[in-house]
Backbone as CSV, one residue per row, in Angstrom:
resi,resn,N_x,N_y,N_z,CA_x,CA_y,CA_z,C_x,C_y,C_z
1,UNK,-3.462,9.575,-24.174,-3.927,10.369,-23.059,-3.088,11.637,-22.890
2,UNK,-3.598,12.356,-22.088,-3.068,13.753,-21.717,-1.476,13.742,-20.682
3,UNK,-0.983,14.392,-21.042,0.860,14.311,-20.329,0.305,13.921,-18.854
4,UNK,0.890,12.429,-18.566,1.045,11.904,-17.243,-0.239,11.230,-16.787
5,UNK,-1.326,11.165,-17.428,-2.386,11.008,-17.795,-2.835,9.113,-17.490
6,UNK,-3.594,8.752,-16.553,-3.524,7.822,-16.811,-4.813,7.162,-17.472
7,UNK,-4.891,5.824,-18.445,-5.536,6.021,-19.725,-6.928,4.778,-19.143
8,UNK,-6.819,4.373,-18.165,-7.481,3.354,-17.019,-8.291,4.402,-16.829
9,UNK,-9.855,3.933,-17.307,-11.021,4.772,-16.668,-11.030,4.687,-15.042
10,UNK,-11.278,5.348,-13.912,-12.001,5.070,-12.842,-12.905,3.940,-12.986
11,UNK,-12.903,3.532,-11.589,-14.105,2.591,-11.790,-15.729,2.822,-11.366
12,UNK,-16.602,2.261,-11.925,-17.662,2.563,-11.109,-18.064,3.095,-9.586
13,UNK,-19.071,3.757,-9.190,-19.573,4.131,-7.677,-19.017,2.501,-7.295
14,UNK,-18.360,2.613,-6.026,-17.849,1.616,-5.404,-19.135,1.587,-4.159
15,UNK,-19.429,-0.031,-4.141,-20.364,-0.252,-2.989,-20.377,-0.279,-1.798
16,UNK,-18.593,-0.450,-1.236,-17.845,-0.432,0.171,-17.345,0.708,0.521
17,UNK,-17.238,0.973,1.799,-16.406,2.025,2.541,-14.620,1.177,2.450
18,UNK,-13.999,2.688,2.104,-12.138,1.826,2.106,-11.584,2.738,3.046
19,UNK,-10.980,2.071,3.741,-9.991,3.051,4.385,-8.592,2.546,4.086
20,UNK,-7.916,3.349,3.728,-6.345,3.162,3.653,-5.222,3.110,4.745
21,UNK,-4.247,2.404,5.027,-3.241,2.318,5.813,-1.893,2.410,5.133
22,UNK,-1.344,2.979,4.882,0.268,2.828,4.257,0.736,2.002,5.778
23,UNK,1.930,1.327,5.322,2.553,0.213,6.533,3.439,1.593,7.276
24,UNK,3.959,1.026,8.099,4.146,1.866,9.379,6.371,2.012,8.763
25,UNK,6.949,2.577,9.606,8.141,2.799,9.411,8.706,1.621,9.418
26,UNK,9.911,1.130,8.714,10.370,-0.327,8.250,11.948,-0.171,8.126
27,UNK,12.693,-1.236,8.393,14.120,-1.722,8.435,14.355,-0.658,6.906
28,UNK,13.347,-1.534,6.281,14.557,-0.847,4.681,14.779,0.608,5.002
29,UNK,13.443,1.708,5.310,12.872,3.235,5.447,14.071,3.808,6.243
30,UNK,14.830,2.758,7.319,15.988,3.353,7.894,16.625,3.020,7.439
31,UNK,17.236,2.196,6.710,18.274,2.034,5.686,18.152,2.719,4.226
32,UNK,17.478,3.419,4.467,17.035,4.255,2.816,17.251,3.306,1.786
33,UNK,16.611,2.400,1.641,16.586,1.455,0.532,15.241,1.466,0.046
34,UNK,15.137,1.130,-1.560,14.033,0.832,-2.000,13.840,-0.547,-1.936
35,UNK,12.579,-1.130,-1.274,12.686,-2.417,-1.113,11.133,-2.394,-1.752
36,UNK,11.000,-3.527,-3.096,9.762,-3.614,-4.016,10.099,-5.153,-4.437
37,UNK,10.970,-6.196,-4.305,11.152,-7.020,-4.743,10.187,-8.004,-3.683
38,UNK,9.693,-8.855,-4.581,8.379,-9.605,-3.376,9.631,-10.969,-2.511
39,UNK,10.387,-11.535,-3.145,10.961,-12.175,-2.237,12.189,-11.636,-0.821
40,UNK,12.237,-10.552,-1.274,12.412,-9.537,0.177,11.707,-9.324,0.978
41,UNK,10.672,-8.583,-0.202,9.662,-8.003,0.496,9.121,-8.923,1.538
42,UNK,9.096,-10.311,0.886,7.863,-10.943,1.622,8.446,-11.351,2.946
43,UNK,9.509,-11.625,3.210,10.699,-12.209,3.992,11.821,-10.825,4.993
44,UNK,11.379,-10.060,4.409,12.579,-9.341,5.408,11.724,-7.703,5.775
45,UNK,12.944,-6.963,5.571,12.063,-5.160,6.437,11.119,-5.519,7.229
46,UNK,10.986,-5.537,8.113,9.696,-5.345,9.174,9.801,-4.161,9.469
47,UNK,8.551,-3.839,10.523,8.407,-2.868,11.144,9.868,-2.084,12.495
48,UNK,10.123,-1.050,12.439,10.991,-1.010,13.293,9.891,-0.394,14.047
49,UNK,10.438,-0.190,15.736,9.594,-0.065,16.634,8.764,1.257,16.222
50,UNK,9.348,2.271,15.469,8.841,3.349,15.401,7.408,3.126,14.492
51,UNK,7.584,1.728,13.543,6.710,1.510,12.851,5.542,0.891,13.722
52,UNK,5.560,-0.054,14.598,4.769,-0.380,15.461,3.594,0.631,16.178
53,UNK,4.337,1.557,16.556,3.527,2.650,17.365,2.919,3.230,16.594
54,UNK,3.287,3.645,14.924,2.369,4.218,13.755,0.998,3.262,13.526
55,UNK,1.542,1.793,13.950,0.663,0.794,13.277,-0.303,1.136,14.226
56,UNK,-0.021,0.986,15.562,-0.924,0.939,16.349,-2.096,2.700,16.461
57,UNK,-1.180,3.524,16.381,-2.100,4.961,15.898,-2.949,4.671,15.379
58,UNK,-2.629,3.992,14.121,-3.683,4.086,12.752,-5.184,2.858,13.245
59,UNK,-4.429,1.794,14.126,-5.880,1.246,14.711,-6.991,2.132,15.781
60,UNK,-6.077,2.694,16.455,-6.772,3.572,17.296,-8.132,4.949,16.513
61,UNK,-6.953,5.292,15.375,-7.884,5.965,14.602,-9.353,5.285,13.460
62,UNK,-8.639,4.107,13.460,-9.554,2.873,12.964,-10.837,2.432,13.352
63,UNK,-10.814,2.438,15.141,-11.555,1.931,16.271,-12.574,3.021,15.711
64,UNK,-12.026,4.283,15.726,-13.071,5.409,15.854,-13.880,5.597,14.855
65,UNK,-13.197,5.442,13.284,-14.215,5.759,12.212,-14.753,4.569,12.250
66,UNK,-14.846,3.401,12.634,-15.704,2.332,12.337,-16.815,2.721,13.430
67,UNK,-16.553,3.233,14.584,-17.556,3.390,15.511,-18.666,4.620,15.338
68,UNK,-17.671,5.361,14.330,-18.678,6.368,13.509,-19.507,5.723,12.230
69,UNK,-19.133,5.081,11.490,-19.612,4.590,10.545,-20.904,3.366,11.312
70,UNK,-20.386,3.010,12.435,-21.662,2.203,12.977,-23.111,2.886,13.279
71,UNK,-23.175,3.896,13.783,-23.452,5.187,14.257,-24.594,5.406,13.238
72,UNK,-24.069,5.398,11.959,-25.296,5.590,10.900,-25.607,4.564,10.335
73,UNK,-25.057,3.046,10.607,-25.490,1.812,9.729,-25.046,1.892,8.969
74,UNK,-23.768,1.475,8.402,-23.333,1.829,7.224,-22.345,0.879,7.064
75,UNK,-22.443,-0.083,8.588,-21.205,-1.207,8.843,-22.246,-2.769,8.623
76,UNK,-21.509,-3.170,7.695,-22.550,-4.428,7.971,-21.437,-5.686,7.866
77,UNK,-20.375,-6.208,7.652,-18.850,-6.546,7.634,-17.362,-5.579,7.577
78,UNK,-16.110,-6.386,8.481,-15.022,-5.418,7.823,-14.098,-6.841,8.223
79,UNK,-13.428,-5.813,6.365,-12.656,-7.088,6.593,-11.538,-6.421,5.942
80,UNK,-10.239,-6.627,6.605,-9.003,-6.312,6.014,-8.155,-6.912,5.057
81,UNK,-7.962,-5.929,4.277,-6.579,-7.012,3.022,-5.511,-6.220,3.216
82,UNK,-4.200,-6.590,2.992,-3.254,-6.221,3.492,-2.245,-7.186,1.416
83,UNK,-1.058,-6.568,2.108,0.009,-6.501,1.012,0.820,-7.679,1.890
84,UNK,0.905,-8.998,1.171,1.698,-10.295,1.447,3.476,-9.565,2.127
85,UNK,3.812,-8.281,1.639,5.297,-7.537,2.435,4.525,-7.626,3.892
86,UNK,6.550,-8.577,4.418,6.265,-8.362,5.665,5.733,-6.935,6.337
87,UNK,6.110,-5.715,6.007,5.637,-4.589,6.895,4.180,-4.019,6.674
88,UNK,3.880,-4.787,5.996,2.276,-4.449,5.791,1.534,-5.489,6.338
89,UNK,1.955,-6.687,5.852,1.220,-7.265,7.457,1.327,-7.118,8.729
90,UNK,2.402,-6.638,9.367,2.785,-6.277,10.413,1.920,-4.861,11.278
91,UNK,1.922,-4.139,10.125,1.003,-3.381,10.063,-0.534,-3.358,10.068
92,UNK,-1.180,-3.958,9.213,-2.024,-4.649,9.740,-2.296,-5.199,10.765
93,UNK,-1.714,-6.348,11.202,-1.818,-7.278,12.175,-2.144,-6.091,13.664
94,UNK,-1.271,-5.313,13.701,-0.864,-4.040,14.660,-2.158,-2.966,14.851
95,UNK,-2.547,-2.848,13.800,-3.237,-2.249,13.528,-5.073,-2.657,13.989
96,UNK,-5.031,-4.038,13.677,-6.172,-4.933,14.284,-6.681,-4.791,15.654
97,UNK,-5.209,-5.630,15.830,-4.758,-5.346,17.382,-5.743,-4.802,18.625
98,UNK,-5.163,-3.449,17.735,-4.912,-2.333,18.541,-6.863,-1.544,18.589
99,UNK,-7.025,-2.142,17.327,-8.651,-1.546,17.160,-9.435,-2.066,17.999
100,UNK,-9.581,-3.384,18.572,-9.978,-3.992,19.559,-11.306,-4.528,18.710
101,UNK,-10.982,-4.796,17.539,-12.292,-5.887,16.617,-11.954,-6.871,16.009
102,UNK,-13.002,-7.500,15.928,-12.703,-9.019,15.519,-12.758,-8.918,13.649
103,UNK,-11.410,-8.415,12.634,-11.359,-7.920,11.976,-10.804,-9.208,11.253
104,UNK,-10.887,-10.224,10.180,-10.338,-10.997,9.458,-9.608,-10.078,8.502
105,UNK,-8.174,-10.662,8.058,-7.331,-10.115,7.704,-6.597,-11.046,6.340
106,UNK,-6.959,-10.144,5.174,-6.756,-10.925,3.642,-5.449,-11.140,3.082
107,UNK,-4.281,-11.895,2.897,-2.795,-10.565,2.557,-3.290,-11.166,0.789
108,UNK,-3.109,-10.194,0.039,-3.212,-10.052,-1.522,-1.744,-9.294,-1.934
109,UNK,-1.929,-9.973,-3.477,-0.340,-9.878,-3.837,-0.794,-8.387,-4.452
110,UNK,-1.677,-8.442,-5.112,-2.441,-7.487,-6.225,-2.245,-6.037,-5.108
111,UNK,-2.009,-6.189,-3.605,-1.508,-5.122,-2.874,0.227,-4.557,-2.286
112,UNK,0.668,-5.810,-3.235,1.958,-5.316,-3.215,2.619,-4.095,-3.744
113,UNK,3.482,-3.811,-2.859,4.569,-2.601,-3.467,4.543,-2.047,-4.672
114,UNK,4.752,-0.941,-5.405,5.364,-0.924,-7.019,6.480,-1.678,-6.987
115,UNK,6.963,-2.389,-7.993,8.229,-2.644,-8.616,8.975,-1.673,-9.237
116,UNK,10.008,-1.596,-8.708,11.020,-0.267,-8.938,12.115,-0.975,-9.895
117,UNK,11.723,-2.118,-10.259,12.780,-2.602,-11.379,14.501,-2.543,-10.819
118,UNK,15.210,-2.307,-11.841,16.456,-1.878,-11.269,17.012,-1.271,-10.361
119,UNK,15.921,-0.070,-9.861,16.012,0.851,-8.284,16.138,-0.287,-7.685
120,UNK,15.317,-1.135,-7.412,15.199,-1.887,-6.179,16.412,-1.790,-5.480
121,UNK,16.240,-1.554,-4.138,17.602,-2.032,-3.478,18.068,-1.040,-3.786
122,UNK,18.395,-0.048,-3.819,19.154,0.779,-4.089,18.625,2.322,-3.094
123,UNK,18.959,3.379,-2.905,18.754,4.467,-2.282,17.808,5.361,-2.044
124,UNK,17.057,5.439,-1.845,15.516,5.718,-1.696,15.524,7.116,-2.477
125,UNK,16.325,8.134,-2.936,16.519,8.919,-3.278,16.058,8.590,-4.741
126,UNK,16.455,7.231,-5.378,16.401,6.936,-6.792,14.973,6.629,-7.136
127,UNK,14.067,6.971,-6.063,12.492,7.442,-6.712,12.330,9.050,-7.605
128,UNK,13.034,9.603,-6.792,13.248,10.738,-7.966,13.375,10.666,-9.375
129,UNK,14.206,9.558,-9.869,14.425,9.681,-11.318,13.055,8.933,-11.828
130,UNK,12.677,8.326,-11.170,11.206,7.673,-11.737,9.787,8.544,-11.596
131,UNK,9.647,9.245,-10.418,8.580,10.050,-10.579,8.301,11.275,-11.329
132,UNK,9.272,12.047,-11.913,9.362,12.955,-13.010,8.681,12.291,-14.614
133,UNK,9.269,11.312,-14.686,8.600,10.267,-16.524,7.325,9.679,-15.813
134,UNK,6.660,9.061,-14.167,5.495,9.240,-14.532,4.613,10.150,-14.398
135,UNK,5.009,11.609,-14.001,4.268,13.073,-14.380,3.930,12.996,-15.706
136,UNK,4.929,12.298,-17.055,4.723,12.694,-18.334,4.103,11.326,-18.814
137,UNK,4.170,10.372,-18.795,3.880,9.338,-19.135,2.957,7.934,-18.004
138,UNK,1.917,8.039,-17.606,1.404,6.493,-16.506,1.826,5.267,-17.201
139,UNK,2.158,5.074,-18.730,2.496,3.719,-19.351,4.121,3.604,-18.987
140,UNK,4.824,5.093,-18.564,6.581,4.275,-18.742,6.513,3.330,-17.753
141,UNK,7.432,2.449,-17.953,8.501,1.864,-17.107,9.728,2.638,-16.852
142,UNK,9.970,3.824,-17.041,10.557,4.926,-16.626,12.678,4.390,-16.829
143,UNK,12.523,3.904,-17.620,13.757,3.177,-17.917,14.886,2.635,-17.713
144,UNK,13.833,2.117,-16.348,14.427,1.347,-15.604,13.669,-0.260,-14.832
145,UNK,13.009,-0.726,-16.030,12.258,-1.313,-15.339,11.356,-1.670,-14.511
146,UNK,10.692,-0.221,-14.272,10.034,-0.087,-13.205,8.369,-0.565,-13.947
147,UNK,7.651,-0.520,-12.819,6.195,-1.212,-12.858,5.369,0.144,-13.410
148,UNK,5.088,0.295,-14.384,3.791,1.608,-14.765,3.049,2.020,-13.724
149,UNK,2.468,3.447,-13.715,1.430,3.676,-12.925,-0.109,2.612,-13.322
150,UNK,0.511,2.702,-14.551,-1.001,2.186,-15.217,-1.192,0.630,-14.711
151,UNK,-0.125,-0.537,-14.970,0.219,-1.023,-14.319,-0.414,-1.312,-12.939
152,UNK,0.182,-0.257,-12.120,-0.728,-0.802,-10.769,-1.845,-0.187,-10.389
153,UNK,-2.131,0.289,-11.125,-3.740,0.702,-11.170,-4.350,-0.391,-11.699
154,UNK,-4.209,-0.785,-13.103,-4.961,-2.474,-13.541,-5.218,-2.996,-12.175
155,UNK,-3.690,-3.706,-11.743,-3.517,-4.246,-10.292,-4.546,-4.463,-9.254
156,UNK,-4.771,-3.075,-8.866,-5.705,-2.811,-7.555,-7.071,-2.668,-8.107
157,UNK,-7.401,-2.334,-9.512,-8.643,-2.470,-9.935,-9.248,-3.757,-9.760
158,UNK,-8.216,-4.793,-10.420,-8.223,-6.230,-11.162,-9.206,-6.495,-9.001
159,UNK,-8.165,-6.119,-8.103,-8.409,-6.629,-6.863,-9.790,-6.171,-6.606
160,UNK,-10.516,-4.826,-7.095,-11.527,-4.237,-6.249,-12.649,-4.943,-7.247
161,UNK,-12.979,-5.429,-8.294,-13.836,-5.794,-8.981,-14.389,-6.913,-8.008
């Protein structure tokens, strides 16, 4: 493939509406740590309060495009999946909440974090040395163990099929 290029076709016209949530501000985010390891992940960083009030924004903004999307029929189930890391369920959960719908809520691993390999745990700054090799390469592991772009693209495909 072409420099940085990733070699994973797109997938077909998708039949669902997606909306995205990144998790809200988290213990590690103030501790500038990279936190990607799932038995952390799954177990520790939560939301700090600042993350809460993001979570809850993003339902509020949630409430609204679903009430737009009702608007033209275009809603016929919703159902949330979320990343098994505590701050993404938290997020979620917050996020539900706050939308004021009766929203079932999935946690999938296949929505976990990248793996930052050896970064992990380490200074949030040390995404830098990894996002430069995958500008040139989506197959490195950037030599450090880290999880490919390509990698978690399979991932979230493997999930949307």
């Amino acid at each position: 493939p072409a420099e940085g290029k990733c070699s994973i076709p797109p997938p077909p016209a998708l039949k669902n509406v997606y909306f995205g949530i990144r998790h809200g501000h988290s213990v590690n985010n103030l501790e500038e740590l990279i936190s990607s390891s799932p038995p952390v992940g799954t177990s520790m960083h939560p939301l700090t309060e600042q993350g809460v009030n993001q979570a809850r924004e993003a339902g509020r903004v949630l409430a609204e495009e679903l009430r737009r999307l009702e608007e033209t029929g275009k809603t016929r189930r919703v159902v949330a999946y979320t990343s098994d890391f505590v701050r993404a369920k938290q997020t979620a959960e917050e996020s539900i909440a706050t939308s004021g719908r009766a929203i079932s809520l999935v946690a999938r691993k296949e929505l976990r974090e990248r793996w930052f390999g050896e970064l992990d745990n380490t200074i949030v700054s040390n995404y830098n040395l990894v996002w430069p090799c995958d500008m040139k390469d989506a197959r490195s592991d950037s030599g450090y163990g880290c999880e490919s772009v390509e990698e978690v693209v399979r991932r979230l495909q493997g999930m949307m099929e």
